[in-house]
Short mmCIF file of C-alpha atoms in Angstrom, two decimals:
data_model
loop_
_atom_site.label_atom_id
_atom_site.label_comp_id
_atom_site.label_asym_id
_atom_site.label_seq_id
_atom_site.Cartn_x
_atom_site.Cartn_y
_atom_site.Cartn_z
CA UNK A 99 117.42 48.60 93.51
CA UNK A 100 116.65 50.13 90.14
CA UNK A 101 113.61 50.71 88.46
CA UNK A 102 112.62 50.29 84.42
CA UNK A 103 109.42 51.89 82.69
CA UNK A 104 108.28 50.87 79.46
CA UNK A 105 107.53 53.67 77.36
CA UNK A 106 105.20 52.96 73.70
CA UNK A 107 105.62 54.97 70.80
CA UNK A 108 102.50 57.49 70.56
CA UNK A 109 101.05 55.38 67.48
CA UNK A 110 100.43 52.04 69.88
CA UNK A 111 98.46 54.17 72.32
CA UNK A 112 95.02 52.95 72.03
CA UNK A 113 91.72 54.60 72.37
CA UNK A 114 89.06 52.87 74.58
CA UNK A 115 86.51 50.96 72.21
CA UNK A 116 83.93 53.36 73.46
CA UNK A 117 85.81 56.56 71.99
CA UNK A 118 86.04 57.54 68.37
CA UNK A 119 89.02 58.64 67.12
CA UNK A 120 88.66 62.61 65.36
CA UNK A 121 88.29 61.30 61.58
CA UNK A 122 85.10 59.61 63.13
CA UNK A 123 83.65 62.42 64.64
CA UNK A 124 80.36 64.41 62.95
CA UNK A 125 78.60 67.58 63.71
CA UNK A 126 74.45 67.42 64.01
CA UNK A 127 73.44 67.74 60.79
CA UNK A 128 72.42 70.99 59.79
CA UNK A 129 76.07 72.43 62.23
CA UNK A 130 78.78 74.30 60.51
CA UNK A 131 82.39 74.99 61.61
CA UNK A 132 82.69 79.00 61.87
CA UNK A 133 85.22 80.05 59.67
CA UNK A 134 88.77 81.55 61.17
CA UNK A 135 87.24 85.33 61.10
CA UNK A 136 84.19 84.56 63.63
CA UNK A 137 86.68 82.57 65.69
CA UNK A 138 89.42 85.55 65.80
CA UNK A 139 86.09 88.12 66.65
CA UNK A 140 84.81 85.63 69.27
CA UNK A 141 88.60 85.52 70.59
CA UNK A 142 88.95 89.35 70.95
CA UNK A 143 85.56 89.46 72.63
CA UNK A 144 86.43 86.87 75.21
CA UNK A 145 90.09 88.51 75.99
CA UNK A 146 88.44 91.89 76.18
CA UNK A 147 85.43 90.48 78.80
CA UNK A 148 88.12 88.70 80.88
CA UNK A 149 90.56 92.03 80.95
CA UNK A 150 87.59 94.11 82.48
CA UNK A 151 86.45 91.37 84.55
CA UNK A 152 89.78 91.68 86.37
CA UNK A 153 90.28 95.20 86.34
CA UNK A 154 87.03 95.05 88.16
CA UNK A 155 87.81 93.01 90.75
CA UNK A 156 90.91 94.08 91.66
CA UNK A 157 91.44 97.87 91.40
CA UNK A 158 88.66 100.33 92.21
CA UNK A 159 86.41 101.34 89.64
CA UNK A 160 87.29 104.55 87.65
CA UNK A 161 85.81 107.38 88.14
CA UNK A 162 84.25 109.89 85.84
CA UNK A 163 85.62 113.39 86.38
CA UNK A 164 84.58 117.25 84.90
CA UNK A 165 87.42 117.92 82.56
CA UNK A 166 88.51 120.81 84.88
CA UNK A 167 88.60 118.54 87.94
CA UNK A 168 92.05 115.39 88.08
CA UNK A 169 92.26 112.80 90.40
CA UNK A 170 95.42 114.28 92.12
CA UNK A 171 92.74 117.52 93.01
CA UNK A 172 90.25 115.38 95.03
CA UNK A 173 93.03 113.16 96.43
CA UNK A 174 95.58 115.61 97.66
CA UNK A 175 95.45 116.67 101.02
CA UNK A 176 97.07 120.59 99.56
CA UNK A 177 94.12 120.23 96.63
CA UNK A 178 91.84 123.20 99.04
CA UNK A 179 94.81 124.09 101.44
CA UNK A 180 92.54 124.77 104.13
CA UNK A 181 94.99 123.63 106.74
CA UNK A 182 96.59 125.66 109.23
CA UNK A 183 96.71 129.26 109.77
CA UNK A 184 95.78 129.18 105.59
CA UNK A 185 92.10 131.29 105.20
CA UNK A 186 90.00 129.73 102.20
CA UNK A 187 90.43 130.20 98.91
CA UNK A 188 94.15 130.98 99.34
CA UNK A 189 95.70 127.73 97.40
CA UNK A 190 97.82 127.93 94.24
CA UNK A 191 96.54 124.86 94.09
CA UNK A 192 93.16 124.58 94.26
CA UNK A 193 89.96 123.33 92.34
CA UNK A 194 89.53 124.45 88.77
CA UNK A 195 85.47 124.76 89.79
CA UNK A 196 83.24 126.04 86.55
CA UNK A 197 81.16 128.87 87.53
CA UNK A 198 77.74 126.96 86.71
CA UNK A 199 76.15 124.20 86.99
CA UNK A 200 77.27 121.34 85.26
CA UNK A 201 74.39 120.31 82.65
CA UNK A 202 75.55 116.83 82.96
CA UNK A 203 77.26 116.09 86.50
CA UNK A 204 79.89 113.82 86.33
CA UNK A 205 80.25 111.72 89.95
CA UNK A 206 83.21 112.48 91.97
CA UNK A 207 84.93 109.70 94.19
CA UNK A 208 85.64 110.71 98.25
CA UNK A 209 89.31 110.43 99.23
CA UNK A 210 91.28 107.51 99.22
CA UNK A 211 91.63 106.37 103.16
CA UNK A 212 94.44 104.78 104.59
CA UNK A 213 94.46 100.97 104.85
CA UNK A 214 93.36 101.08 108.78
CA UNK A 215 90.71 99.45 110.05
CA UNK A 216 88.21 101.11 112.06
CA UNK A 217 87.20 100.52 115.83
CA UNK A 218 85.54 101.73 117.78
CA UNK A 219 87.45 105.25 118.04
CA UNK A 220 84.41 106.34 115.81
CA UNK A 221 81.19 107.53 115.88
CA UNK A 222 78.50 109.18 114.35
CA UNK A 223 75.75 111.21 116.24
CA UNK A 224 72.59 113.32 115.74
CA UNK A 225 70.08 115.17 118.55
CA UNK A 226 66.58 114.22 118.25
CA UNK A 227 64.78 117.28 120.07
CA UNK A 228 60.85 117.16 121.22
CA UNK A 229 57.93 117.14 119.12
CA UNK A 230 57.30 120.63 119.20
CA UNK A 231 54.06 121.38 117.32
CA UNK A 232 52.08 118.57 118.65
CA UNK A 233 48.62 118.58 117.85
CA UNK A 234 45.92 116.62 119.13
CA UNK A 235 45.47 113.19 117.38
CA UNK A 236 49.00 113.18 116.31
CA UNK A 237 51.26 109.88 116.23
CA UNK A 238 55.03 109.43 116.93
CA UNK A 239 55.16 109.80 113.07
CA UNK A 240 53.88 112.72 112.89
CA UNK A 241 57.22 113.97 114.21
CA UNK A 242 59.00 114.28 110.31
CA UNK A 243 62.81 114.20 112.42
CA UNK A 244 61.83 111.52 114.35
CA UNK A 245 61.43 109.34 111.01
CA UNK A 246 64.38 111.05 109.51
CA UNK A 247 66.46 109.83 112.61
CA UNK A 248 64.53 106.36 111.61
CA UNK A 249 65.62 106.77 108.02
CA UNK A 250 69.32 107.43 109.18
CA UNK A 251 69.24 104.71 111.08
CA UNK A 252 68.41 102.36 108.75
CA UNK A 253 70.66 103.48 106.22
CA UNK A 254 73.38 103.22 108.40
CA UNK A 255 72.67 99.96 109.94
CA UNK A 256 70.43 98.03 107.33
CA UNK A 257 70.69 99.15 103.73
CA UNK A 258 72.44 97.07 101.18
CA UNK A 259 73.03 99.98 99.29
CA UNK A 260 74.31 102.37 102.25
CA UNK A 261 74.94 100.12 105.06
CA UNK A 262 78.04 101.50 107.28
CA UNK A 263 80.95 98.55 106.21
CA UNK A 264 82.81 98.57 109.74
CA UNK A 265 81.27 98.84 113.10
CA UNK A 266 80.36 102.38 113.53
CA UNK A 267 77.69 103.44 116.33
CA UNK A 268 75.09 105.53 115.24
CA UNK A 269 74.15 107.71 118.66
CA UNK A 270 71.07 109.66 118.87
CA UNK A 271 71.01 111.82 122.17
CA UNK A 272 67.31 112.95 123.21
CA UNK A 273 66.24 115.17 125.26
CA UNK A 274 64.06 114.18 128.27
CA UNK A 275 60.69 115.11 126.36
CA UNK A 276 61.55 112.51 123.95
CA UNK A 277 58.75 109.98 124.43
CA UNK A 278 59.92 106.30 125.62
CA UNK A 279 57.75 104.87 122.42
CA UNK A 280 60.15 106.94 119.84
CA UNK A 281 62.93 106.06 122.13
CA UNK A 282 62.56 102.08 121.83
CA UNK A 283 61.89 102.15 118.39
CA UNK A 284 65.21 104.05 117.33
CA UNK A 285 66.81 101.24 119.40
CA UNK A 286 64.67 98.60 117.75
CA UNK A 287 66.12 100.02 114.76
CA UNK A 288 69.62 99.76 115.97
CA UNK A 289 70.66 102.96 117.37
CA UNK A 290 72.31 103.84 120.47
CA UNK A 291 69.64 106.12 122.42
CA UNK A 292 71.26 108.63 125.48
CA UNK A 293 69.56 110.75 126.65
CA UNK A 294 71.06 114.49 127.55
CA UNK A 295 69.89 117.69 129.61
CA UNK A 296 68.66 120.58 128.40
CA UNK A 297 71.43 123.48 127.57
CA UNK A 298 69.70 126.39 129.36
CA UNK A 299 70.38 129.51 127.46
CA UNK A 300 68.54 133.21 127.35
CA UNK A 301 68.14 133.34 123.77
CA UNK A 302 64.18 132.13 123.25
CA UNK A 303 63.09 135.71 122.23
CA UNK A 304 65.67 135.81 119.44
CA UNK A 305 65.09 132.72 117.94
CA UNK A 306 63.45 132.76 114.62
CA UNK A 307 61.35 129.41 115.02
CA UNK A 308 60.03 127.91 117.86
CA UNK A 309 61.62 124.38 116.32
CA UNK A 310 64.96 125.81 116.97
CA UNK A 311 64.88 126.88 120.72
CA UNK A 312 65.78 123.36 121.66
CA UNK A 313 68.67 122.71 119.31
CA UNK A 314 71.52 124.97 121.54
CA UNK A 315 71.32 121.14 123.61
CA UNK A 316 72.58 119.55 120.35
CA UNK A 317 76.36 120.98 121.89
CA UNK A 318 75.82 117.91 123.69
CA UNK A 319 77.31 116.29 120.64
CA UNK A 320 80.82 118.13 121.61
CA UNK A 321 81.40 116.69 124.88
CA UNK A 322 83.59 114.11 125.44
CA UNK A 323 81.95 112.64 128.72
CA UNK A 324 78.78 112.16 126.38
CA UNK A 325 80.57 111.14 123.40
CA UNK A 326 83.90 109.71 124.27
CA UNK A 327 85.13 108.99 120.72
CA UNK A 328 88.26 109.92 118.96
CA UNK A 329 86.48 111.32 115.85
CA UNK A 330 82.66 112.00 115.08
CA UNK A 331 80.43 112.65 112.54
CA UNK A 332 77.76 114.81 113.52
CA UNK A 333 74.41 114.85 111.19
CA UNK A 334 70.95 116.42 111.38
CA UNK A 335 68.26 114.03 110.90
CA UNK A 336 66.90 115.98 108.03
CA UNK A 337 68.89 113.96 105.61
CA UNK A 338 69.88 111.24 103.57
CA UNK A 339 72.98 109.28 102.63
CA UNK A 340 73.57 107.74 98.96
CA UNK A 341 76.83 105.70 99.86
CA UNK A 342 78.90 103.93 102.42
CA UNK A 343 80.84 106.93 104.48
CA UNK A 344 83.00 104.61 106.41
CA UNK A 345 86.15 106.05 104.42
CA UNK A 346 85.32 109.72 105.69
CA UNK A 347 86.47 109.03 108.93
CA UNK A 348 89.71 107.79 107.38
CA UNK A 349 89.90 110.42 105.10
CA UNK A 350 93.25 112.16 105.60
CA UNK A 351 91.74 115.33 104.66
CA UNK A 352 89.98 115.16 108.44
CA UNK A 353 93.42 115.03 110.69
CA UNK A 354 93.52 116.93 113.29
CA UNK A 355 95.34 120.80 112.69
CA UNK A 356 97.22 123.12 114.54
CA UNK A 357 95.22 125.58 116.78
CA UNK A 358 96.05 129.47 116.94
CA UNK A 359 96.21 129.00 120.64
CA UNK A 360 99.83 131.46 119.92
CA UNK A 361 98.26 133.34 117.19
CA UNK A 362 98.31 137.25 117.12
CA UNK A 363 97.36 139.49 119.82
CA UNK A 364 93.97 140.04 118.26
CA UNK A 365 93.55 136.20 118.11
CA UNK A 366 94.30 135.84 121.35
CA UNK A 367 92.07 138.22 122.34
CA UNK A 368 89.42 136.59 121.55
CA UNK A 369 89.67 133.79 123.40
CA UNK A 370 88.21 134.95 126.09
CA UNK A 371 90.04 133.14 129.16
CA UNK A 372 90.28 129.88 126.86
CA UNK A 373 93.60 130.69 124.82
CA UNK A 374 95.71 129.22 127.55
CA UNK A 375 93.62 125.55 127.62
CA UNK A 376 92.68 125.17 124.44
CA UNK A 377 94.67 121.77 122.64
CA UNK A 378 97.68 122.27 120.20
CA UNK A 379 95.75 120.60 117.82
CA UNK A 380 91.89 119.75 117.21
CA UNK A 381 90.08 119.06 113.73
CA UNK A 382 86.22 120.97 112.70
CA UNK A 383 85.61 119.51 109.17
CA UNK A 384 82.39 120.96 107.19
CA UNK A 385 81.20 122.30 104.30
CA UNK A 386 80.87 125.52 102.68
CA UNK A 387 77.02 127.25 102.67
CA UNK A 388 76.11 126.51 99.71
CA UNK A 389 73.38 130.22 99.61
CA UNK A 390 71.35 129.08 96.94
CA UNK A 391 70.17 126.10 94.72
CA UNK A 392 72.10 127.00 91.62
CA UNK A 393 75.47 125.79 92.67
CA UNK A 394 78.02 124.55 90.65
CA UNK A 395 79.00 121.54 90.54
CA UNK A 396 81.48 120.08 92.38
CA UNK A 397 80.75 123.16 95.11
CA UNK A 398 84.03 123.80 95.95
CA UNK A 399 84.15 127.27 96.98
CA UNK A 400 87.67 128.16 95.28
CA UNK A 401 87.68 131.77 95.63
CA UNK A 402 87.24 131.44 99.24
CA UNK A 403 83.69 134.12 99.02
CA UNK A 404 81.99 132.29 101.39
CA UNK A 405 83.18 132.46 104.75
CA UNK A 406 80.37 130.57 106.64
CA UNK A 407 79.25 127.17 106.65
CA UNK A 408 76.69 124.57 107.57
CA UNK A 409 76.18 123.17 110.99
CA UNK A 410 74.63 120.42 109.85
CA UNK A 411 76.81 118.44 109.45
CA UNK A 412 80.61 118.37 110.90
CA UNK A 413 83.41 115.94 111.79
CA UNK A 414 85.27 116.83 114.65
CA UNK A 415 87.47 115.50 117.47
CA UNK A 416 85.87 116.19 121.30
CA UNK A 417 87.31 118.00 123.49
CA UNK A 418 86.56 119.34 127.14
CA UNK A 419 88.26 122.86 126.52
CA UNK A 420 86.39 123.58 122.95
CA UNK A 421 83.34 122.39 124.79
CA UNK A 422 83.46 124.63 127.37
CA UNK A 423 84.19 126.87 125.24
CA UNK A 424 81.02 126.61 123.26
CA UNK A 425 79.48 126.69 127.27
CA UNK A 426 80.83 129.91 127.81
CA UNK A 427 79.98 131.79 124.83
CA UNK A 428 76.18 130.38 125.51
CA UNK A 429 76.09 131.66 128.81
CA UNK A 430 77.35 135.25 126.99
CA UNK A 431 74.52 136.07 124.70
CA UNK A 432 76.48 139.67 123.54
CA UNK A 433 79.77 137.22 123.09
CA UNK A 434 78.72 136.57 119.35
CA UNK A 435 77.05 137.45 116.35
CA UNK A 436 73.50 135.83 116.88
CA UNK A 437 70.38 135.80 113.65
CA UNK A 438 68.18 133.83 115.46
CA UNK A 439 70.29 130.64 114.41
CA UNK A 440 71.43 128.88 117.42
CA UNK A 441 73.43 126.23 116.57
CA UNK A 442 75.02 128.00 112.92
CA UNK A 443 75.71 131.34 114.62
CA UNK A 444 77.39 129.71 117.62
CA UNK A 445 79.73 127.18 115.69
CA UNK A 446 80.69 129.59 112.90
CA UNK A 447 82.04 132.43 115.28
CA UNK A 448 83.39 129.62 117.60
CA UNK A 449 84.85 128.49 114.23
CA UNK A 450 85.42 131.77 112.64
CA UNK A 451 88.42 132.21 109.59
CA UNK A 452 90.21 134.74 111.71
CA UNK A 453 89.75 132.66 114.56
CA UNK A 454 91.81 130.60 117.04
CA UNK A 455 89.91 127.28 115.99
CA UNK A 456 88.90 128.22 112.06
CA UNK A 457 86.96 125.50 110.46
CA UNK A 458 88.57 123.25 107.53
CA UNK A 459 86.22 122.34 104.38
CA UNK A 460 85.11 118.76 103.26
CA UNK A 461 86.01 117.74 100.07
CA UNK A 462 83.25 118.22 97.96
CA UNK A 463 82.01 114.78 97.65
CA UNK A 464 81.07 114.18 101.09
CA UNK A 465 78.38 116.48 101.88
CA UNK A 466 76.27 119.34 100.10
CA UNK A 467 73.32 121.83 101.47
CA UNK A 468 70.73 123.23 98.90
CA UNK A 469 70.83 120.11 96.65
CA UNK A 470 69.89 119.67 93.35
CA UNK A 471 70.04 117.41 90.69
CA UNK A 472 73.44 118.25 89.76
CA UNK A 473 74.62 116.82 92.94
CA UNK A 474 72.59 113.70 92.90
CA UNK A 475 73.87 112.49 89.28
CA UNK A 476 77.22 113.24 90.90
CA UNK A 477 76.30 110.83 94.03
CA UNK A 478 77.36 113.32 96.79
CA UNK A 479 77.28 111.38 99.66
CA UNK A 480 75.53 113.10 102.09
CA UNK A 481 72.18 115.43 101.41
CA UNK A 482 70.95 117.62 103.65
CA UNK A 483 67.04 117.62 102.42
CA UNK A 484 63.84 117.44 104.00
CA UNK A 485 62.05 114.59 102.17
CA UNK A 486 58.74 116.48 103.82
CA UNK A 487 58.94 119.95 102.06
CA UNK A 488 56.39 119.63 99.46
CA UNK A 489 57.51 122.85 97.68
CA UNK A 490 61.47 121.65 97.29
CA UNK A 491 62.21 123.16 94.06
CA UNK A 492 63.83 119.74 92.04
CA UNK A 493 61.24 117.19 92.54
CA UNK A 494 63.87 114.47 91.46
CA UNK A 495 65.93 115.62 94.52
CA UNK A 496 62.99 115.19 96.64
CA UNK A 497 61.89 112.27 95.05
CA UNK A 498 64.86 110.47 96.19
CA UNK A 499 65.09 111.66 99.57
CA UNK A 500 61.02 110.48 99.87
CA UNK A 501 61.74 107.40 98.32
CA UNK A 502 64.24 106.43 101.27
CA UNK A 503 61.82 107.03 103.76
CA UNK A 504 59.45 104.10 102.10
CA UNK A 505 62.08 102.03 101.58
CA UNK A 506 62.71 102.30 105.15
CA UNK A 507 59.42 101.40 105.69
CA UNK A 508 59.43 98.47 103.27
CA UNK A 509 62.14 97.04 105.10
CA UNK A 510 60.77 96.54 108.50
CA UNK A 511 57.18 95.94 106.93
CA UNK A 512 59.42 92.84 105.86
CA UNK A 513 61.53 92.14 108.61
CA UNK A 514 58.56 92.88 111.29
CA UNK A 515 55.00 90.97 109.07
CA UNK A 516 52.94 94.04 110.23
CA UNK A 517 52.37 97.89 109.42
CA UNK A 518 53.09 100.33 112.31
CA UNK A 519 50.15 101.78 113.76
CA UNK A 520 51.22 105.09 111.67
CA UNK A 521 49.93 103.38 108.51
CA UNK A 522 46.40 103.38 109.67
CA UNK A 523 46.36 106.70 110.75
CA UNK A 524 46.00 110.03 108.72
CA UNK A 525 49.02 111.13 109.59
CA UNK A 526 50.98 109.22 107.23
CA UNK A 527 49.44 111.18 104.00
CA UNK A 528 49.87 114.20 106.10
CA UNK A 529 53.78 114.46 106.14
CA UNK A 530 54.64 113.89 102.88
#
């Protein structure tokens, strides 16, 4: 069998009656052609929209950097060389920080993470203590940490801007005088609610504010029968988040490290009888104090001058023998250094330099104490502000932190069609 096709020459094609043919096309009256210059412009305009178009969608955005700071700094896990039996401020390779502020603060990205996804190995956590001050006529919201853990909580679970990408818990533990109304409305709001007991401890007369004689039960956070989760973050509820952190927990700058468990005789020494259990490797993540609100920015703490940092905020790996640990020195008040700063004085000798378990630092986009505005052009990711303090020195800094709390309140005006009870009350002009 064998086929044929006829072809035509192009000139007996013929176009359909309806068509004209070019010579009888017009323009509108009034229409010009644009000459070959507008069309070569308009060219180069379209090739240059399409190239960043791409570039967009498929590579991360670039980032802005001080002059002093490079990519391979913030990316490389040697950038601080914190690891190990290394003290701060010891790299050859370290941050090139400026000694002041910058007047313009360029933002900084977080560490690439490995291409992993996340499970449930994760968590982050916070303690939510009593109301301590209650006065007659107050409301749940009166409690300003109660609607910071509300403000968390909705940053982590609800904001477009914020929202956690992967699933993440957010647990709050609270202590047994945590009312059952603040209770289901954290859990209304998402969160995972447990509640804990009380860490008994004999250190109420030393304790500078009354606030703080509840927060030694925030240890709760380090055990692994209450939080059973291969890393966690662990926040305050005094602040406020300006991106997704789902990479921090993927951050390879937050592996575990090598204890001193086999250190020198002095380090063993001062393990009290805990040298012998403690793991070959655990990871304590944080970030330097800050001291004051005229930091440089990026803080990076180069020179290694300050030795102690915030217990805010930490990301750490649980573990039954560092817990006990923590237990034991508790139940010792002579066994550390103690300012009247339960949880900070505990965790920093626990976590001490010279110590068997010395504490690694953060890369300096993740988190930042004493903020100001330095840090928020930058987009740190984590603040630790109180939106409440009326007398916060940068009232753009504050500004932002107050504006979350109202937008946390817009959304579940929204979601819910009616005001809490808080908004008729006094109490909501009263905290802010």
């Amino acid at each position: 069998m064998s086929f044929s096709i006829e072809w035509k020459p192009p000139m007996e094609w013929k176009l359909p009656a309806e068509w004209k043919s070019p010579a009888e096309l017009r323009l509108p009256a009034g229409w010009k052609l644009p000459g070959w210059k507008t069309l070569v412009v308009h060219l180069i305009a379209a090739s240059i929209s399409l190239y960043l178009l791409v570039s967009l969608s498929f590579s991360t955005a670039p980032i802005s950097l001080p002059s002093h700071i490079t990519p391979d700094d913030l990316h490389s896990s040697s950038s601080l060389n914190l690891t190990g039996t290394h003290s701060l401020g010891n790299s050859s390779a370290g941050f090139n920080a400026s000694t002041k502020a910058s007047p313009v603060a360029s933002p900084i990205s977080s560490p690439s993470a490995s291409p992993s996804p996340l499970k449930s190995r994760y968590a982050i956590g916070t303690f939510l203590g009593a109301h301590w001050d209650k006065k007659e006529g107050d409301t749940d919201y009166s409690d300003w940490y109660f609607v910071g853990a509300r403000i968390l909580t909705y940053q982590f679970m609800h904001s477009p801007i914020t929202k956690l990408k992967t699933p993440i818990p957010f647990i709050i533990l609270v202590s047994k005088d945590v009312s059952e109304s603040k209770r289901e409305r954290l859990r209304r709001d998402g969160a995972t609610v447990v509640e804990v007991e009380h860490i008994q401890h004999n250190f109420s007369d030393q304790i500078g504010k009354p606030s703080w004689k509840e927060t030694f039960t925030k240890m709760r956070l380090f055990d692994p029968k209450v939080m059973p989760y291969e890393k966690v973050l662990m926040v305050d509820t005094d602040m406020v988040i300006t991106r997704p952190i789902d990479n921090l927990f993927l951050d390879r700058n937050t592996a575990l490290q090598p204890s001193r468990r086999n250190g020198t005789k002095e380090q063993k020494s001062a393990l009290l009888s805990h040298h012998r259990k403690f793991p070959a490797s655990y990871a304590y993540w944080t970030a330097p104090e800050t001291m004051d609100w005229d930091h440089p920015f990026p803080f990076t703490n180069e020179d290694g001058a300050i030795k102690e940092f915030n217990s805010a905020l930490a990301m750490y790996t649980p573990n039954e023998a560092i817990f006990q640990y923590y237990m034991d020195l508790i139940a010792k008040p002579d066994s550390f250094p103690f300012w009247g700063l339960p949880d900070q004085n505990l965790l920093n000798y626990a976590h001490r330099l010279d110590g068997p378990l010395p504490w690694q630092q953060l890369e300096p986009s993740w988190y930042i104490n004493w903020v100001n505005p330095n840090d928020l052009e930058g987009e740190v990711a984590i603040f630790h502000i109180k939106y409440w303090n009326m007398e916060y020195p940068h009232p753009l800094v504050r500004e932002y932190a107050l504006s979350r709390r109202w937008e946390m309140e817009g959304y579940w005006l929204a979601k819910e069609g009616k005001p809490h009870a808080k908004w008729a009350s006094n109490s909501v002009l009263g905290d802010i």
